[in-house]
Short mmCIF file of C-alpha atoms in Angstrom, two decimals:
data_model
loop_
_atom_site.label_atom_id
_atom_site.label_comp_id
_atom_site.label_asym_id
_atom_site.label_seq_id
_atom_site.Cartn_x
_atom_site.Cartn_y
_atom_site.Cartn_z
CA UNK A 168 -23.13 -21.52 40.36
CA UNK A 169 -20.41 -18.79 41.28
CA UNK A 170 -17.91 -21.29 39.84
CA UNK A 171 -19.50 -21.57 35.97
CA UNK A 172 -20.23 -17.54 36.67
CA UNK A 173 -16.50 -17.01 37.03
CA UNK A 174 -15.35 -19.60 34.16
CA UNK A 175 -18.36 -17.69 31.79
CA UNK A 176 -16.93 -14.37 32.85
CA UNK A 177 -13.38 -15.44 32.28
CA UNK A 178 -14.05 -16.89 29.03
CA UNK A 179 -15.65 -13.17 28.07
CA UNK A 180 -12.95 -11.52 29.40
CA UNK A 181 -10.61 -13.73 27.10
CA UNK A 182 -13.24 -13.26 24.17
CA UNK A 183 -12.96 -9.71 25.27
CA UNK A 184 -9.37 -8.98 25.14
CA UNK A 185 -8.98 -11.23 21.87
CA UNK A 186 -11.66 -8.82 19.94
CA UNK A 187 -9.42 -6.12 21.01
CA UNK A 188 -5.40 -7.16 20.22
CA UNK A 189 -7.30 -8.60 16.56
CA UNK A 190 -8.67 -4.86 15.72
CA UNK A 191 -5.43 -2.64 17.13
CA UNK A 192 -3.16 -1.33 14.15
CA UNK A 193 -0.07 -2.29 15.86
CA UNK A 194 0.08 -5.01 12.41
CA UNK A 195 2.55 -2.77 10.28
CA UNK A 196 4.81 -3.07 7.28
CA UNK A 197 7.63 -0.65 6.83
CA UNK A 198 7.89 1.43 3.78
CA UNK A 199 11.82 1.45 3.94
CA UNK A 200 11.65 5.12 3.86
CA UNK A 201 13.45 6.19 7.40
CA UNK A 202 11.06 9.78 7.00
CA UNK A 203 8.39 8.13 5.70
CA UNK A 204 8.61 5.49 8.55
CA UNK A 205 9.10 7.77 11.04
CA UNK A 206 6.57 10.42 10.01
CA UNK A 207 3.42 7.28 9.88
CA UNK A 208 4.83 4.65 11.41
CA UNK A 209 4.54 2.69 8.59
CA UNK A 210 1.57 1.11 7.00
CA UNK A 211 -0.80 -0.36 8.96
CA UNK A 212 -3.04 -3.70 8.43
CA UNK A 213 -7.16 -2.69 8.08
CA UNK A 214 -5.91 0.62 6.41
CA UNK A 215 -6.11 1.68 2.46
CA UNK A 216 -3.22 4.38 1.83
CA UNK A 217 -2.82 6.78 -1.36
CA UNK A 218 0.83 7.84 -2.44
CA UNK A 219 0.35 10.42 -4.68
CA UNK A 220 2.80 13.06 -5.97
CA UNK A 221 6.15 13.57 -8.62
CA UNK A 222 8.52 11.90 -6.42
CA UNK A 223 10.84 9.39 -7.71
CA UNK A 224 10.75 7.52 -4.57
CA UNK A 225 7.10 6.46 -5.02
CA UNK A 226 8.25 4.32 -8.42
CA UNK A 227 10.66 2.16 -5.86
CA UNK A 228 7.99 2.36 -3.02
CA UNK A 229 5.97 -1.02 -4.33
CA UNK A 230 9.20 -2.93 -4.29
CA UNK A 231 10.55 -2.12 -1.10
CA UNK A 232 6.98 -2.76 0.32
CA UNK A 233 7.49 -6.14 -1.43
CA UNK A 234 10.89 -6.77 0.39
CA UNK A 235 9.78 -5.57 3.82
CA UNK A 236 6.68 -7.99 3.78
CA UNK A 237 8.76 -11.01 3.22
CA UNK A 238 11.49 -9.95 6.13
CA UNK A 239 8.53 -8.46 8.25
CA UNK A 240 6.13 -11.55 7.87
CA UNK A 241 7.55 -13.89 5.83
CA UNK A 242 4.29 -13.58 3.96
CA UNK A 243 3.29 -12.82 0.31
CA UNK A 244 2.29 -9.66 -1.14
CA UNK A 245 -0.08 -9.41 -4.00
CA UNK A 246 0.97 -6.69 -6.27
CA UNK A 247 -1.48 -5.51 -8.73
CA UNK A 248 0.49 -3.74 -11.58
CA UNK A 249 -1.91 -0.82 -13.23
CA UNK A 250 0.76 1.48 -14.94
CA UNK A 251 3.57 -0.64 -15.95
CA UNK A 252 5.35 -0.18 -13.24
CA UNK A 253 6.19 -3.37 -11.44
CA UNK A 254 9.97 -4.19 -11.35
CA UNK A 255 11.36 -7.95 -10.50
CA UNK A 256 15.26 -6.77 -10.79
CA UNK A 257 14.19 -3.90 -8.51
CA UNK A 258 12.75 -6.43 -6.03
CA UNK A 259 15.47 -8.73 -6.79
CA UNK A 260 18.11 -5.67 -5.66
CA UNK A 261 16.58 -4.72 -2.58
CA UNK A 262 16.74 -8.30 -1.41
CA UNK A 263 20.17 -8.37 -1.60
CA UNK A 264 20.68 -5.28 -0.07
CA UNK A 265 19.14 -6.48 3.04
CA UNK A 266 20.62 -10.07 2.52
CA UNK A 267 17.25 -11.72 1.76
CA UNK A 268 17.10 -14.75 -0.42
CA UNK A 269 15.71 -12.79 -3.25
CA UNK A 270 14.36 -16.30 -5.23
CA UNK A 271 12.39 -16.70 -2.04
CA UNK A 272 11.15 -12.74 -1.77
CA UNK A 273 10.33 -13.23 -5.49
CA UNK A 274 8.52 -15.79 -5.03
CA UNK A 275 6.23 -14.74 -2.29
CA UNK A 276 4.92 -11.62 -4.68
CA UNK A 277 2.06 -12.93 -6.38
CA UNK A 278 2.03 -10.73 -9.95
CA UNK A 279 -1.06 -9.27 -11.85
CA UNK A 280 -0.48 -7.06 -14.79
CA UNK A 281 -3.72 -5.12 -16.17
CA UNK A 282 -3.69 -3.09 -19.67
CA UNK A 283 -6.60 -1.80 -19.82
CA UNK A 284 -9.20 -0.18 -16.74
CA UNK A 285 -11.67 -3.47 -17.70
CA UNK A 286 -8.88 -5.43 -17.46
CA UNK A 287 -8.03 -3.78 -14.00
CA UNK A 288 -11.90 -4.01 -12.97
CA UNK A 289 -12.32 -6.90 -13.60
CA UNK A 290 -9.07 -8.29 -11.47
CA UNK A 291 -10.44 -6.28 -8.34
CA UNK A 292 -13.87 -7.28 -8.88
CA UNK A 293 -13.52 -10.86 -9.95
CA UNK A 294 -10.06 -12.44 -9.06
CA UNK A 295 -8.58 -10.47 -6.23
CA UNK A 296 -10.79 -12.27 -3.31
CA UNK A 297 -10.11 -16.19 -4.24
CA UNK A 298 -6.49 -14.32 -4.87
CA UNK A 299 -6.48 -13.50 -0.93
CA UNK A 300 -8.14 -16.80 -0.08
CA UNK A 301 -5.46 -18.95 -1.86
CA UNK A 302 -2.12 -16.92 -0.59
CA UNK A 303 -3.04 -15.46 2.61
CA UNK A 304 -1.31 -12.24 1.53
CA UNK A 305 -0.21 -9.42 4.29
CA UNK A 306 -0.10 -6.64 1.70
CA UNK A 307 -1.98 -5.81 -1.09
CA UNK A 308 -0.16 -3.15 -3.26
CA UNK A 309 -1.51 -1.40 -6.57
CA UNK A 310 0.44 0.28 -8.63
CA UNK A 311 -0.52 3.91 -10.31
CA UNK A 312 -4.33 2.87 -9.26
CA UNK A 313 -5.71 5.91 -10.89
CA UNK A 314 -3.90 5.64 -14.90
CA UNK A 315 -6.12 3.55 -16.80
CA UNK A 316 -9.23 5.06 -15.54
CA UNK A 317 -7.66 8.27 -17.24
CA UNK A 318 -8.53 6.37 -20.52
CA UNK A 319 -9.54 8.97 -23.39
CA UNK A 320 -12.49 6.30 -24.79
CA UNK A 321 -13.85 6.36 -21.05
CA UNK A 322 -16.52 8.84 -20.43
CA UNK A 323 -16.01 11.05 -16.90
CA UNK A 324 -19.11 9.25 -15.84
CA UNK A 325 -18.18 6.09 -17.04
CA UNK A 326 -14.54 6.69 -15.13
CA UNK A 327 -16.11 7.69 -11.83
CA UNK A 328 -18.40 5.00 -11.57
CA UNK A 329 -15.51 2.27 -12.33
CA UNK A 330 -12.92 3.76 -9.73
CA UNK A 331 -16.06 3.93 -6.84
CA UNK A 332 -17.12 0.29 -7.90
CA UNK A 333 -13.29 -0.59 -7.58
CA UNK A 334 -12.20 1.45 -4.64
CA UNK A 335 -14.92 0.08 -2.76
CA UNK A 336 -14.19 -3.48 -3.40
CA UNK A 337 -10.73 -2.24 -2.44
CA UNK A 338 -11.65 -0.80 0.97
CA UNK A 339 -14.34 -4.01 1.48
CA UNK A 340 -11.60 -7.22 1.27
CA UNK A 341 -8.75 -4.79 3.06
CA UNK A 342 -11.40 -4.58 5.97
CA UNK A 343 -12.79 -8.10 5.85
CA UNK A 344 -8.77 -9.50 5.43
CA UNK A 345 -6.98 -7.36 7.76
CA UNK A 346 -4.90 -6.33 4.77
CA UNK A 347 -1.99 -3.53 4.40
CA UNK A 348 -3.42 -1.83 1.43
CA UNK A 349 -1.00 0.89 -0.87
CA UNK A 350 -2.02 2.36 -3.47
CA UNK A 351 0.73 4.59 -5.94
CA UNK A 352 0.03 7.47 -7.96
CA UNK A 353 3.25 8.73 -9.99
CA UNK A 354 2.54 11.92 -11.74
CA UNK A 355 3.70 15.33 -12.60
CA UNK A 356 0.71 16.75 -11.50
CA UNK A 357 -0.61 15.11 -7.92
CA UNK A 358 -4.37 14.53 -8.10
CA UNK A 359 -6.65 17.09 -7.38
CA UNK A 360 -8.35 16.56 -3.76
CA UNK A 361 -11.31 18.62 -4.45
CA UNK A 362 -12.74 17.56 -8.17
CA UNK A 363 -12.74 14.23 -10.22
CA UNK A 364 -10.97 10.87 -9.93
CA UNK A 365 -8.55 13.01 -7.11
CA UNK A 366 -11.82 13.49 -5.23
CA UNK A 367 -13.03 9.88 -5.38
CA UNK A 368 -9.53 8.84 -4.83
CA UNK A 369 -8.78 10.88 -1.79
CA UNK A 370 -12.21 11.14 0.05
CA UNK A 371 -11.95 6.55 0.39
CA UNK A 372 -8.63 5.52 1.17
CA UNK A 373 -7.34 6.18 5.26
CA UNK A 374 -4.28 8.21 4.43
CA UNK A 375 -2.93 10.21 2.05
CA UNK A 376 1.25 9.88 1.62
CA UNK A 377 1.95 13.48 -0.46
CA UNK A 378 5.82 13.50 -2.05
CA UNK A 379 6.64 16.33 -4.00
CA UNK A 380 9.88 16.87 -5.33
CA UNK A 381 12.04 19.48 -5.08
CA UNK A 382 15.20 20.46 -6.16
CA UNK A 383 17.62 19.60 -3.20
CA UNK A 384 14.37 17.75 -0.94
CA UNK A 385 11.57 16.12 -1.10
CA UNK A 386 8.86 17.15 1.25
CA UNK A 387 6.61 14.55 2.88
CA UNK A 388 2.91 15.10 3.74
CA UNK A 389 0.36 13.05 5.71
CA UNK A 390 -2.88 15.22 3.75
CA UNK A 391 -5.42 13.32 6.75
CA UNK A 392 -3.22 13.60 9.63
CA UNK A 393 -2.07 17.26 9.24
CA UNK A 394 1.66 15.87 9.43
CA UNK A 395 4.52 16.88 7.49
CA UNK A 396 8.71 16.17 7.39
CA UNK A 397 11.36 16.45 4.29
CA UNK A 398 14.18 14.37 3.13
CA UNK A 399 16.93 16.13 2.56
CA UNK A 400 19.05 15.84 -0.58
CA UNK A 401 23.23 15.17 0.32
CA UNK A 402 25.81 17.20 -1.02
CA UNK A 403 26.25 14.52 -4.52
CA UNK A 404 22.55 15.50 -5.43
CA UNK A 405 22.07 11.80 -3.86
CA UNK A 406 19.42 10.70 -1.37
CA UNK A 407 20.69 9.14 1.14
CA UNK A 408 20.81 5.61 2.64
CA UNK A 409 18.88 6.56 5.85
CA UNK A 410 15.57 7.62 3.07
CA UNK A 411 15.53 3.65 1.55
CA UNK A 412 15.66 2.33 5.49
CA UNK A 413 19.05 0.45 4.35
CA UNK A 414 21.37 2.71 7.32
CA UNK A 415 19.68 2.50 11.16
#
């Protein structure tokens, strides 16, 4: 009797400490960002981040995220492209800068192109999930998230209740998948936290990443976390190597 006690506690125990290394965040892709990295730590598997702001460096962010997937996990990334944005030869480049294979980093980002905010819908309600079941992605990236729902035939209403539909789908399969979930905004004008699409956009995701641009820096904001660091133009008007993760 003590001896199936001890084997039933033991197997607990084990059940115990599985439960507990599957739900710890310690499952993280780098952005290839050095600030960025070191400010967050990276992105983090169960989590849904927004990068919102005027930065430059948010347009290459999605392909570097692309890279560091394949040389973190050797695992595919499904990148859902809702602004045009999506860049092969970008991918392609930051392969080679980190002397990657890049037919073999190409080919473990699974594509989806939407033109339209039904088309985008309809992707993240419909097609993402047997997406996920068929490539066992690590990340899930989507590009300028919030553009199409800016569509000028959309009513407000109409708008809010697509992007809550959407973002809740979002948050839903990053949970149930274990999923590293980045989301882009590239704008001008960052969202606005406290009213519209901003709101809905910034009250559901984990994190907010905040880069706004500056003449000689570009200042780095964690809007949840209450952390904040700069990178630091060089003397050329260049950023430098350190802020793309390619100098240690």
């Amino acid at each position: 009797m003590k001896n199936n006690r001890s084997t039933q506690d033991n197997k607990i125990a084990h059940t115990s400490s599985s439960l507990i290394q599957v739900i710890r965040p310690d499952i993280i892709v780098p952005s290839g960002i050095a600030e960025l990295d070191r400010l967050c730590g990276g992105f983090k598997a169960g989590e849904l981040t927004l990068v919102d702001g005027n930065s430059g460096l948010i347009a290459d962010l999605p392909n570097q995220i692309c890279v560091n997937t394949y040389r973190t996990f050797h695992s595919e990334t499904i990148y859902i492209d809702a602004g045009m944005c999506a860049n092969p030869y970008q991918i392609a480049r930051y392969a080679r800068l980190l002397e990657l294979d890049q037919r073999e980093v190409l080919q473990n980002v699974v594509m989806s192109r939407a033109f339209t905010v039904y088309q985008l819908s309809t992707i993240i309600q419909e097609l993402l999930e047997p997406m996920i079941q068929k490539c066992s992605p690590r990340t899930l990236l989507i590009g300028m998230l919030p553009a199409l729902y800016h569509d000028h035939e959309l009513s407000a209403r109409e708008a809010q209740t697509l992007l809550t539909q959407d973002l809740t789908k979002i948050q839903q399969l990053t949970t149930h998948y274990t999923l590293i979930t980045v989301c882009t905004n590239l704008d001008a004008m960052p969202l606005s936290p406290s009213n519209g699409l901003g709101k809905t956009l910034y009250d559901r995701v984990n994190e907010i990443v905040r880069m706004k641009q500056f003449e000689q820096y570009t200042s780095l904001e964690l809007l949840k976390t209450q952390k904040s660091t700069t990178i630091v133009r060089g003397a050329n008007g260049q950023l430098r190597l350190e802020a793309f993760g390619m100098v240690n």
